[in-house]
Short mmCIF file of N, CA and C in Angstrom, two decimals:
data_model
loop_
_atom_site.label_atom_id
_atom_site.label_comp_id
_atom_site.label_asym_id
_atom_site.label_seq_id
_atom_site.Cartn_x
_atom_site.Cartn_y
_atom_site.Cartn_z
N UNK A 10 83.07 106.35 106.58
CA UNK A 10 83.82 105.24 106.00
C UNK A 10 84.91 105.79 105.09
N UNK A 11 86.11 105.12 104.73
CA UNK A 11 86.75 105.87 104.40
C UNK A 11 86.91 105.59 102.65
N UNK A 12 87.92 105.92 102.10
CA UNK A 12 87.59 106.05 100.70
C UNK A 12 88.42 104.94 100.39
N UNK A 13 87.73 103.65 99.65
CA UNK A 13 88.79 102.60 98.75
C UNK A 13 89.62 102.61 98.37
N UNK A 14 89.92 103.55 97.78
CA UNK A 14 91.15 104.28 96.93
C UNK A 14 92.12 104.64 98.05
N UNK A 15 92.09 105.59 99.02
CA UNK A 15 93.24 105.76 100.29
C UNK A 15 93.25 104.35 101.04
N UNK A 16 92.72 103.65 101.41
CA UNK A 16 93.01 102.62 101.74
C UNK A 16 93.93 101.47 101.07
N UNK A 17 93.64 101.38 99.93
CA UNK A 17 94.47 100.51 99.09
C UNK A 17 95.36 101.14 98.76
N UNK A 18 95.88 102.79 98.82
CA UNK A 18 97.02 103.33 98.51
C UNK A 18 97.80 102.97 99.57
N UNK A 19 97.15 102.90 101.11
CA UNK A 19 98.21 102.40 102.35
C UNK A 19 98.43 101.67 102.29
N UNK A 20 97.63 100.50 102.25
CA UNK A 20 98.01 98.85 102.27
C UNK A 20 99.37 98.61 100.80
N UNK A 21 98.72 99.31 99.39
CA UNK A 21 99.86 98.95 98.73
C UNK A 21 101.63 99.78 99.03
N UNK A 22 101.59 100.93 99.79
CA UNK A 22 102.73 101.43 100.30
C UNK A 22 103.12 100.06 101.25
N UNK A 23 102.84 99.65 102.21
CA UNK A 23 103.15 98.66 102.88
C UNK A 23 103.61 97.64 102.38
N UNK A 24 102.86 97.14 101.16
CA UNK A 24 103.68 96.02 100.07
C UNK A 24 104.83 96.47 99.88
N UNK A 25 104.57 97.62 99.15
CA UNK A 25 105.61 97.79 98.41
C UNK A 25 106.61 98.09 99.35
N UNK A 26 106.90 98.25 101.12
CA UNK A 26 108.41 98.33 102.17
C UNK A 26 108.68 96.83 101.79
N UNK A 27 107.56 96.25 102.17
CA UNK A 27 107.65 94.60 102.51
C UNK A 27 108.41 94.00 100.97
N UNK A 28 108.21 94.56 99.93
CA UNK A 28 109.00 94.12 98.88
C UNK A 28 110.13 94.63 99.23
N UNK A 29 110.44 95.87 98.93
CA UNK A 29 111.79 96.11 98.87
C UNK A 29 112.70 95.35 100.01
N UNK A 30 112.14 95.43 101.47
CA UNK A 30 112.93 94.42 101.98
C UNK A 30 113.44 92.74 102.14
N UNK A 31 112.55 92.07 100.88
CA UNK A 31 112.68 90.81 100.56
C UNK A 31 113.68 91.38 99.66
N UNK A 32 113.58 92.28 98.61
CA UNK A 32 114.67 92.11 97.41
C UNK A 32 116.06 92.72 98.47
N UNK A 33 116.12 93.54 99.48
CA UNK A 33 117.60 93.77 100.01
C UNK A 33 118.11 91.62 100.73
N UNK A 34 117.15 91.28 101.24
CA UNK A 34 117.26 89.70 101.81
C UNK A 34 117.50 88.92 100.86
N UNK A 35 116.85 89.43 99.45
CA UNK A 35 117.33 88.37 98.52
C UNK A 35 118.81 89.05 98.09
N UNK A 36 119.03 90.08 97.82
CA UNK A 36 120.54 90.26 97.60
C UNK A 36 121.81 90.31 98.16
N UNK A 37 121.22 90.08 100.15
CA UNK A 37 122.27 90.18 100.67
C UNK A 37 122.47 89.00 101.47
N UNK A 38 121.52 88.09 101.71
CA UNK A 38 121.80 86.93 102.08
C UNK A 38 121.63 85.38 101.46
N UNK A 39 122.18 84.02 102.16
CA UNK A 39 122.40 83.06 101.88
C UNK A 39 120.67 82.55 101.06
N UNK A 40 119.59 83.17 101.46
CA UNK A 40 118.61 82.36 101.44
C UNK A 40 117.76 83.50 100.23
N UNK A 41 118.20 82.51 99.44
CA UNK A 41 117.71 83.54 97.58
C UNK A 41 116.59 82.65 97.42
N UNK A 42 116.31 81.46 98.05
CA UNK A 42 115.37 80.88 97.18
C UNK A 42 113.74 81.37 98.45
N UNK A 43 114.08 81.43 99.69
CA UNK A 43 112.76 81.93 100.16
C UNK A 43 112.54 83.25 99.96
N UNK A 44 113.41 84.18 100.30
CA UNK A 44 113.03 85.76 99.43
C UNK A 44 113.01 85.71 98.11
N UNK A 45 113.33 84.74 97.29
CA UNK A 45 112.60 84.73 96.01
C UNK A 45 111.28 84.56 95.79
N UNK A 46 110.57 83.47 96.75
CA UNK A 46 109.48 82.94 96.69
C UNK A 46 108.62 84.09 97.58
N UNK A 47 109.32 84.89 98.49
CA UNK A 47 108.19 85.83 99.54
C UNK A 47 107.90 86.95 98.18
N UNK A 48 109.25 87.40 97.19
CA UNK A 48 108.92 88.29 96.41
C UNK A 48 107.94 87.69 95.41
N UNK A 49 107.81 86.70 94.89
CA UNK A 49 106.78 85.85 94.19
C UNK A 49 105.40 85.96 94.65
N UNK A 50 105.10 85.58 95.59
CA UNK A 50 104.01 85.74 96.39
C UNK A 50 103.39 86.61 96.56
N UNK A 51 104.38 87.90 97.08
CA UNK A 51 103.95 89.38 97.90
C UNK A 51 103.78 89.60 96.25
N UNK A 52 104.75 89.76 95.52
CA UNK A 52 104.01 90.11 94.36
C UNK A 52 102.75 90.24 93.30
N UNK A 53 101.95 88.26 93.58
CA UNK A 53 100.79 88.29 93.02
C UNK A 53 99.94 88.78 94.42
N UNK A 54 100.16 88.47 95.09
CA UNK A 54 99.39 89.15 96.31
C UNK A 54 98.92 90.50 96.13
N UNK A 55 99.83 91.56 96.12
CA UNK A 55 99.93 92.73 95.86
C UNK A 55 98.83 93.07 94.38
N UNK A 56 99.03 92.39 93.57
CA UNK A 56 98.21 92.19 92.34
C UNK A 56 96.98 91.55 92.60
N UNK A 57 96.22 90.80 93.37
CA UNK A 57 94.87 90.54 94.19
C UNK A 57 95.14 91.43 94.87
N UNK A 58 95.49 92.67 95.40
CA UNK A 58 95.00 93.37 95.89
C UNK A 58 94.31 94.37 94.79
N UNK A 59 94.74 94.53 93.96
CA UNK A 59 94.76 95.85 93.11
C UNK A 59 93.41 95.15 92.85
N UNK A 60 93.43 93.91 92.16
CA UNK A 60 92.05 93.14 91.82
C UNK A 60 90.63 93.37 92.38
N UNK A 61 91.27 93.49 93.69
CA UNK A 61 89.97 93.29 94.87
C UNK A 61 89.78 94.80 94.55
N UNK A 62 90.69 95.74 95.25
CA UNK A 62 89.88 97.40 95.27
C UNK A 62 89.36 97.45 93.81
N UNK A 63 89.64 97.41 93.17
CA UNK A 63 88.75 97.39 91.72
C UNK A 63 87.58 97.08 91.87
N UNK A 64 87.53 95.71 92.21
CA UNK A 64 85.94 95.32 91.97
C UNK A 64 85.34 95.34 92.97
N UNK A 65 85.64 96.44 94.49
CA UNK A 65 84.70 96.81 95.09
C UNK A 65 84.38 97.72 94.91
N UNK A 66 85.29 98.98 94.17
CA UNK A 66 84.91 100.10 93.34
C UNK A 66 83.44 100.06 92.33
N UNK A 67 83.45 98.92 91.95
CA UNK A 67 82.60 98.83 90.93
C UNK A 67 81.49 98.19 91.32
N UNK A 68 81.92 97.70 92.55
CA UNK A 68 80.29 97.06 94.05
C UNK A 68 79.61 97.66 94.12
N UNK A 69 80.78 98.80 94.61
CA UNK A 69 80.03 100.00 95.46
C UNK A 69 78.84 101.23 94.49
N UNK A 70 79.78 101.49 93.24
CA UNK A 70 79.05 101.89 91.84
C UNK A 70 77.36 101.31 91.79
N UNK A 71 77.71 100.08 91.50
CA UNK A 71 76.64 98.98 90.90
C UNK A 71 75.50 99.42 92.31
N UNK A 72 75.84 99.15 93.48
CA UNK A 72 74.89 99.47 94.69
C UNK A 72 74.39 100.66 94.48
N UNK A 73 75.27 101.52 94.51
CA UNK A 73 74.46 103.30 94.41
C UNK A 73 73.24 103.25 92.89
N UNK A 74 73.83 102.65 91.74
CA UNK A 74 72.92 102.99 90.61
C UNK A 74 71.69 102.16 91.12
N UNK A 75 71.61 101.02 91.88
CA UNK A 75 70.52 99.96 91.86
C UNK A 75 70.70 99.08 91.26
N UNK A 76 72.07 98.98 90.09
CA UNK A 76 71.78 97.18 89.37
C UNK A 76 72.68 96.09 90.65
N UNK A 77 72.08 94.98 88.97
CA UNK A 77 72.73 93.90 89.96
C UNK A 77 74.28 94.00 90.33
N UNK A 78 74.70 93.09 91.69
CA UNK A 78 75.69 93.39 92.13
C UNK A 78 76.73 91.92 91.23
N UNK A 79 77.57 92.15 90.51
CA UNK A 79 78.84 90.97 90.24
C UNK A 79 79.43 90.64 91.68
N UNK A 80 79.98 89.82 91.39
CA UNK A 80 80.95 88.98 92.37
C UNK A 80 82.49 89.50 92.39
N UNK A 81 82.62 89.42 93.62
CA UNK A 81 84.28 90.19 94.20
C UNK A 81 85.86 89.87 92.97
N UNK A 82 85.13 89.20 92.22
CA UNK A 82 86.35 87.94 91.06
C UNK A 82 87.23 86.89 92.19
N UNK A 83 86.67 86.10 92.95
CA UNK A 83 87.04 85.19 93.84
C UNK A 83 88.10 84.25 92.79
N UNK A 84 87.27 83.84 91.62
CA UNK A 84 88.11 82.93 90.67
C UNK A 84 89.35 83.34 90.88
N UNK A 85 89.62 84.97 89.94
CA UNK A 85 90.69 85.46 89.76
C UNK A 85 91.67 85.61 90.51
N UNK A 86 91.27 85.66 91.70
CA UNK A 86 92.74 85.48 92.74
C UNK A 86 93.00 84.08 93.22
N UNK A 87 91.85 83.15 93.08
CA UNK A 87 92.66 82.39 93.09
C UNK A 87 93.29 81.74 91.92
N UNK A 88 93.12 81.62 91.09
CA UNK A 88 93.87 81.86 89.50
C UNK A 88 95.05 82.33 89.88
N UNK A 89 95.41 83.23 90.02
CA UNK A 89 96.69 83.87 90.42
C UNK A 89 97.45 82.83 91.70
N UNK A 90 96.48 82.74 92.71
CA UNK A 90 97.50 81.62 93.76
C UNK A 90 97.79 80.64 93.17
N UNK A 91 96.72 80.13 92.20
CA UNK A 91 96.98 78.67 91.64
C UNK A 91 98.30 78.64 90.34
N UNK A 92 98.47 80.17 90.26
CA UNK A 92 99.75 80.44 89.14
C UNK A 92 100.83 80.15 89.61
N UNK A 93 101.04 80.90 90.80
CA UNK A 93 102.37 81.16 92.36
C UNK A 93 102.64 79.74 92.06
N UNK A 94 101.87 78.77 92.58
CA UNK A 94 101.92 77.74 93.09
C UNK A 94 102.57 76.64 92.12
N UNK A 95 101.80 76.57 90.83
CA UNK A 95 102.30 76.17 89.72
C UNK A 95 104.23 76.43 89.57
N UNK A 96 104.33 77.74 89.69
CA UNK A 96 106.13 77.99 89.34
C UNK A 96 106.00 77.66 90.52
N UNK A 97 106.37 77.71 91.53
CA UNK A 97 106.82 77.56 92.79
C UNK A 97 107.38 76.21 92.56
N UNK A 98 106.34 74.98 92.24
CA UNK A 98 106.48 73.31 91.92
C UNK A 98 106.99 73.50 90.97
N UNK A 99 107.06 73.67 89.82
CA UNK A 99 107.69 73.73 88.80
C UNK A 99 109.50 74.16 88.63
N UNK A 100 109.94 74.80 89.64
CA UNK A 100 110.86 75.83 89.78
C UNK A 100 111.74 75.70 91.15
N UNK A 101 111.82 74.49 91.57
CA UNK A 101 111.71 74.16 93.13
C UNK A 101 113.09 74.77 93.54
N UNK A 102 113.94 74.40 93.04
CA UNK A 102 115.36 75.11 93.13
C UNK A 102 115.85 76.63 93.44
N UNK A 103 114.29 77.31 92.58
CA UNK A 103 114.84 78.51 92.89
C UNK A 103 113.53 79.63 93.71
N UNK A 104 112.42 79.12 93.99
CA UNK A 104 111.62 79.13 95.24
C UNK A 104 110.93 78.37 96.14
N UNK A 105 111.06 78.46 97.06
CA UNK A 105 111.04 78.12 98.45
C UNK A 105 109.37 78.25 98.32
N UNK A 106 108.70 76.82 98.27
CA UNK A 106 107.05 76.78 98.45
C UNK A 106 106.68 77.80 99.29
N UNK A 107 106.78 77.19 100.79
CA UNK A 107 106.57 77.61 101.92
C UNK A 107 106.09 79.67 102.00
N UNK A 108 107.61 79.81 101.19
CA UNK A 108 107.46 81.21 101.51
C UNK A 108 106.46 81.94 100.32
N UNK A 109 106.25 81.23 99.12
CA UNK A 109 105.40 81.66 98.28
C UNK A 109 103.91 81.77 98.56
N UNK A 110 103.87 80.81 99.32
CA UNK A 110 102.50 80.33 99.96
C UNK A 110 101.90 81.32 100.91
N UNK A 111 103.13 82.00 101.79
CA UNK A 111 103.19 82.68 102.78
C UNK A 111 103.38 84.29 101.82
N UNK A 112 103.69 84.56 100.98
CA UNK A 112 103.68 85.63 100.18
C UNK A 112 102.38 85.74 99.97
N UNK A 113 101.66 85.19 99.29
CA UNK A 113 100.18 84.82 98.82
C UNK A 113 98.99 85.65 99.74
N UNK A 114 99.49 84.96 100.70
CA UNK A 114 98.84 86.00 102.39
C UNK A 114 98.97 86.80 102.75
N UNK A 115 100.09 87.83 102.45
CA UNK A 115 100.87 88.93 102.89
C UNK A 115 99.43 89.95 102.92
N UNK A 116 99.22 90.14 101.13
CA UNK A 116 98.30 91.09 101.37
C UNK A 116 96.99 90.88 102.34
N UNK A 117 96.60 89.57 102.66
CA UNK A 117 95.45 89.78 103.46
C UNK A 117 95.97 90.20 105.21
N UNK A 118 96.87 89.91 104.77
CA UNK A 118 97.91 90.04 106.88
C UNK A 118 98.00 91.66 106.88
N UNK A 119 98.24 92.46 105.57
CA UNK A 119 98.18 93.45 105.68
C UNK A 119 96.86 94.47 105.71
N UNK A 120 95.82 93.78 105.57
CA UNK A 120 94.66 94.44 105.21
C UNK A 120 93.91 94.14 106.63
N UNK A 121 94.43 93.23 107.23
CA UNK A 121 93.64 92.95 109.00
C UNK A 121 94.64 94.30 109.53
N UNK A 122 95.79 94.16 109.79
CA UNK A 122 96.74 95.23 110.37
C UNK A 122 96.00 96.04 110.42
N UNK A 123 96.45 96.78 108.94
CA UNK A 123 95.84 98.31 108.54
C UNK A 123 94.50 98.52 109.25
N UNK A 124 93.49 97.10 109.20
CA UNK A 124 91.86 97.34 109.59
C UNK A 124 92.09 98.04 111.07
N UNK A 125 93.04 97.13 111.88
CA UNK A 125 92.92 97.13 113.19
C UNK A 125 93.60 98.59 113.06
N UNK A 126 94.32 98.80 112.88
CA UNK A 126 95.31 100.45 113.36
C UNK A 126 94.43 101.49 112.82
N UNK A 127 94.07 101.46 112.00
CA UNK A 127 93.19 102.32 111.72
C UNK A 127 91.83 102.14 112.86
N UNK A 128 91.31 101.06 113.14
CA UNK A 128 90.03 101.28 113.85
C UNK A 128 90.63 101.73 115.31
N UNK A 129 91.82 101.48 115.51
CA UNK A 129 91.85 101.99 117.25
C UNK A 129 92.64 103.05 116.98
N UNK A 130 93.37 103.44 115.49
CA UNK A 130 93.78 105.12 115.52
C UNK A 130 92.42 106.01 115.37
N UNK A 131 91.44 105.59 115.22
CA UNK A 131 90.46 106.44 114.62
C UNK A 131 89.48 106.77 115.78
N UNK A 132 89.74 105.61 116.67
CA UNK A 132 88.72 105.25 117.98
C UNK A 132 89.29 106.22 118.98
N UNK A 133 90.97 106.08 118.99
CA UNK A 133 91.60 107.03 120.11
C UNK A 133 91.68 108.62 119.45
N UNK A 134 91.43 109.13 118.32
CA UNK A 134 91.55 110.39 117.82
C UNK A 134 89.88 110.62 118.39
N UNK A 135 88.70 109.98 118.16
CA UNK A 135 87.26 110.21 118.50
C UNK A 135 87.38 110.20 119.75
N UNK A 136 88.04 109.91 120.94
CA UNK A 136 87.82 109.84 122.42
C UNK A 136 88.59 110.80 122.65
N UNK A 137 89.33 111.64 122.21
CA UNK A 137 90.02 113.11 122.30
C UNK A 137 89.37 114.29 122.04
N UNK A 138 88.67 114.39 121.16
CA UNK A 138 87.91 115.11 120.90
C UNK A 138 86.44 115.28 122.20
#
């Protein structure tokens, strides 16, 4: 299995293309208010991510010593969507719901990807051997 830590270092490299190319979309084209809102999004997204590898770090800890296991902080991210969401309505002029909403998801769209490429890069490197 592989290590939490390299995994969430790939997935957050991937944010972080997927940002920079909302901020070139937000600076070079007509539509500032949905690459405002994808950078909004991908942003707290990106931040539930950091959330999540944390507190499976500390799962995985808690399992090896034998205590009890805490909870993934489910609240906390959604706390954070329920933040997005808040400016998003609040702010309508200058992000685009839709794409905030759709920011929000990024990191989990990126964490199926990564699952899948990794399980059939790892599957076709084991059938070579």
């Amino acid at each position: 299995m592989q290590d939490i830590k390299t995994t969430y270092m790939r997935q957050q490299r991937s944010l972080f293309f997927l940002l920079s190319f909302y901020v070139l979309g937000w600076g070079f084209t007509d539509y500032k208010s949905i690459f405002l809102g994808l950078i909004l999004g991908t942003s707290l997204s990106l931040f539930n991510l950091w959330l999540l590898a944390k507190r499976m770090e500390r799962f995985g800890e808690a399992v090896v010593r034998g205590e009890r296991v805490r909870s993934l902080g489910m609240f906390s991210r959604m706390a954070t969507a329920v933040l997005a969401v808040m400016i998003a309505l609040k702010y309508p002029e200058m992000f685009h719901f839709y794409s905030v909403v759709f920011g929000l998801m990024t990191s989990y769209i990126v964490i199926m990807i990564d699952f899948l490429f990794t399980k059939f890069l790892l599957s076709k490197q084991r059938k070579e051997r």
